[in-house]
PDB file of C-alpha atoms in Angstrom:
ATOM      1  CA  UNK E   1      93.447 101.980 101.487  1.00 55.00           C
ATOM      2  CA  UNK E   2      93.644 102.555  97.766  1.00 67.00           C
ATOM      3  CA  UNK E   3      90.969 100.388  95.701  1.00 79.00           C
ATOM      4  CA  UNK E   4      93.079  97.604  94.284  1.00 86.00           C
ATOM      5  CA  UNK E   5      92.700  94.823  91.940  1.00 88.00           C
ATOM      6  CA  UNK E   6      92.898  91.037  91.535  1.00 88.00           C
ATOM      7  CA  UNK E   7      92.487  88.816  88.623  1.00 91.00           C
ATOM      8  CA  UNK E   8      92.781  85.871  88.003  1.00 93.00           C
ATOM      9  CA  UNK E   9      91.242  83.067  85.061  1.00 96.00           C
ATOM     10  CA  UNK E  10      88.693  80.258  85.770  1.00 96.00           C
ATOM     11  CA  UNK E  11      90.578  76.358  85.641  1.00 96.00           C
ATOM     12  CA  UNK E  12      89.131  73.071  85.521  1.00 95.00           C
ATOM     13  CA  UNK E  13      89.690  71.673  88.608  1.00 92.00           C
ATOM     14  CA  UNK E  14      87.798  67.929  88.464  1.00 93.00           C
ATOM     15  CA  UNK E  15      84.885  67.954  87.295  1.00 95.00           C
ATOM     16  CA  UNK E  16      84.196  71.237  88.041  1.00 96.00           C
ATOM     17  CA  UNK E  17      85.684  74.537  87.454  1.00 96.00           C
ATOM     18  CA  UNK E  18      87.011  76.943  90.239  1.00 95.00           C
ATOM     19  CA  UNK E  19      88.904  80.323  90.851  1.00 93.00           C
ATOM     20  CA  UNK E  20      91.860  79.877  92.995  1.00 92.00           C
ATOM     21  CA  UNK E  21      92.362  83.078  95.675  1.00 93.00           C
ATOM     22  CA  UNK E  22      95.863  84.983  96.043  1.00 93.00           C
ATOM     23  CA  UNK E  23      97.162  84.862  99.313  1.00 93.00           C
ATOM     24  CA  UNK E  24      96.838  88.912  99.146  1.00 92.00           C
ATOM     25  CA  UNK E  25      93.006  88.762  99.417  1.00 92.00           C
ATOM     26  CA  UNK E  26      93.581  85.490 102.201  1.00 93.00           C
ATOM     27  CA  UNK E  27      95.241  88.180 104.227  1.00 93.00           C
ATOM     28  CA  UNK E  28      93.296  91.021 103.252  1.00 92.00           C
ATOM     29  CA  UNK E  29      90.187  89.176 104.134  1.00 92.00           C
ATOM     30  CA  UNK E  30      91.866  87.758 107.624  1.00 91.00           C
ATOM     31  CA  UNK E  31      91.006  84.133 106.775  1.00 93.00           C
ATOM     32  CA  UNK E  32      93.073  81.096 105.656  1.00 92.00           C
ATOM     33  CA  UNK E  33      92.742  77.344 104.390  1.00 92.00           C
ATOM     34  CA  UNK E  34      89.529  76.066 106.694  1.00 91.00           C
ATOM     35  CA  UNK E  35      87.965  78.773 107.235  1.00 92.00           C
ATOM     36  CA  UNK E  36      84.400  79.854 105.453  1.00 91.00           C
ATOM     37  CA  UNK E  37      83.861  83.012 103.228  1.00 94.00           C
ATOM     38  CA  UNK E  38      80.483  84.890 102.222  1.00 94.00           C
ATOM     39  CA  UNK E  39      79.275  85.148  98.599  1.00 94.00           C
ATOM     40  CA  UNK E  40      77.402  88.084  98.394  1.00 94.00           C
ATOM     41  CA  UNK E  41      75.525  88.366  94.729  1.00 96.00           C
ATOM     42  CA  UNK E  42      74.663  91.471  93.979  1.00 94.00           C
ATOM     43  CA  UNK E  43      71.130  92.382  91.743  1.00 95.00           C
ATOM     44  CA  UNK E  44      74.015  94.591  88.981  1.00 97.00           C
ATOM     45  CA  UNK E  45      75.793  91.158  88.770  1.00 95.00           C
ATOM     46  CA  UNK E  46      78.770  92.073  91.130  1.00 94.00           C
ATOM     47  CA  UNK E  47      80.100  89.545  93.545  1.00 93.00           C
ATOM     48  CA  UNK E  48      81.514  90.314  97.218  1.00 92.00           C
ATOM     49  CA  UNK E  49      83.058  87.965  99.055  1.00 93.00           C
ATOM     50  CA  UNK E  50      83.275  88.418 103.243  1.00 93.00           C
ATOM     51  CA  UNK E  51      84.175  86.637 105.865  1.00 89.00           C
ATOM     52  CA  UNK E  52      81.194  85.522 108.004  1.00 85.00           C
ATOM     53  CA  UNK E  53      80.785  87.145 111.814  1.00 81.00           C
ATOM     54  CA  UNK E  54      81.982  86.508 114.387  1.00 76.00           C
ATOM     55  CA  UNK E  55      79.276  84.991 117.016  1.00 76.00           C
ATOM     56  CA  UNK E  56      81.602  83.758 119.644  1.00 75.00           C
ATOM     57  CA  UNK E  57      80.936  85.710 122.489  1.00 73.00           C
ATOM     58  CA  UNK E  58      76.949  84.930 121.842  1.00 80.00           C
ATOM     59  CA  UNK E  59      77.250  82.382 125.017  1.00 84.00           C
ATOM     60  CA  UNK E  60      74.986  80.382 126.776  1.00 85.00           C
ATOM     61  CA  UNK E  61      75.596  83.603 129.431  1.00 88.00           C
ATOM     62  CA  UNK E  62      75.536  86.203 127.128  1.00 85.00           C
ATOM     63  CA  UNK E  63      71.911  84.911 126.268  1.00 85.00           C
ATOM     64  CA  UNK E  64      70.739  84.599 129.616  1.00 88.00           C
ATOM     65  CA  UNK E  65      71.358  88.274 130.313  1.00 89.00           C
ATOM     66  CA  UNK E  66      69.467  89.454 126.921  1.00 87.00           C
ATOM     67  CA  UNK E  67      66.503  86.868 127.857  1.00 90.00           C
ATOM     68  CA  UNK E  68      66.483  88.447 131.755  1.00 90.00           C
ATOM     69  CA  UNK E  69      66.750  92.114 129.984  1.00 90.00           C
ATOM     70  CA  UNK E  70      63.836  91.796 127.767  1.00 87.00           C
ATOM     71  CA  UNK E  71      61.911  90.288 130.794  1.00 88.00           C
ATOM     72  CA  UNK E  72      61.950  92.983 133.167  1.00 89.00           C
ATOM     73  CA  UNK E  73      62.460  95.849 130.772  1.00 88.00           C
ATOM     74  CA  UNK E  74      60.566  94.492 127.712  1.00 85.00           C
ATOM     75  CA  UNK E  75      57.831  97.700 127.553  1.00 85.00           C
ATOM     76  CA  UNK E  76      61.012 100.476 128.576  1.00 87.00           C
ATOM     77  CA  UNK E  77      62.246  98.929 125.608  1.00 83.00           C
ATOM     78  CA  UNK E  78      58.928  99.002 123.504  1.00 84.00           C
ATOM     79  CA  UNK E  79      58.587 102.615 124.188  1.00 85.00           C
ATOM     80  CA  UNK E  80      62.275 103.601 123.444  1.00 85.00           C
ATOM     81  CA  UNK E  81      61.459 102.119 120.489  1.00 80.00           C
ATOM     82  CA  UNK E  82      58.458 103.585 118.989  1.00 74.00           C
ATOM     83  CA  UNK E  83      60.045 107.273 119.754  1.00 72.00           C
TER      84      UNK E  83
END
């Protein structure tokens, strides 16, 4: 996909002051009205926004089977790693 972009102009809203975000980046994105977004602040003064990872399949199960793997293969994995 082509680089594209969005502007739009800060606005009071309250007390406060706020961008409001086109439904074009919403769906570009993959999030909607609830959901949380990443600011990512750059040193050169950019801004990214993301939406966070997903960590739903990081189960009580899922867990279980990285604590057993690092039990009984914790120095094969110590030696894979310092190749």
């Amino acid at each position: 996909m082509a680089v594209k972009e969005v502007e739009r102009k800060i606005t009071k809203i309250g007390n406060s002051v706020g961008v409001t975000i086109p439904q074009e980046v919403l769906n570009h994105l993959k999030v909607k009205q609830g959901d949380a977004v990443k600011f990512i602040l750059e040193k050169d003064g950019s801004v990214s926004i993301k939406r966070p990872v997903n960590m739903d399949f990081l189960d009580q199960e899922f867990l279980e089977g990285l604590e057993d793997l690092f039990e009984n293969y914790d120095d094969t994995l110590r030696n894979l790693s310092d190749r």
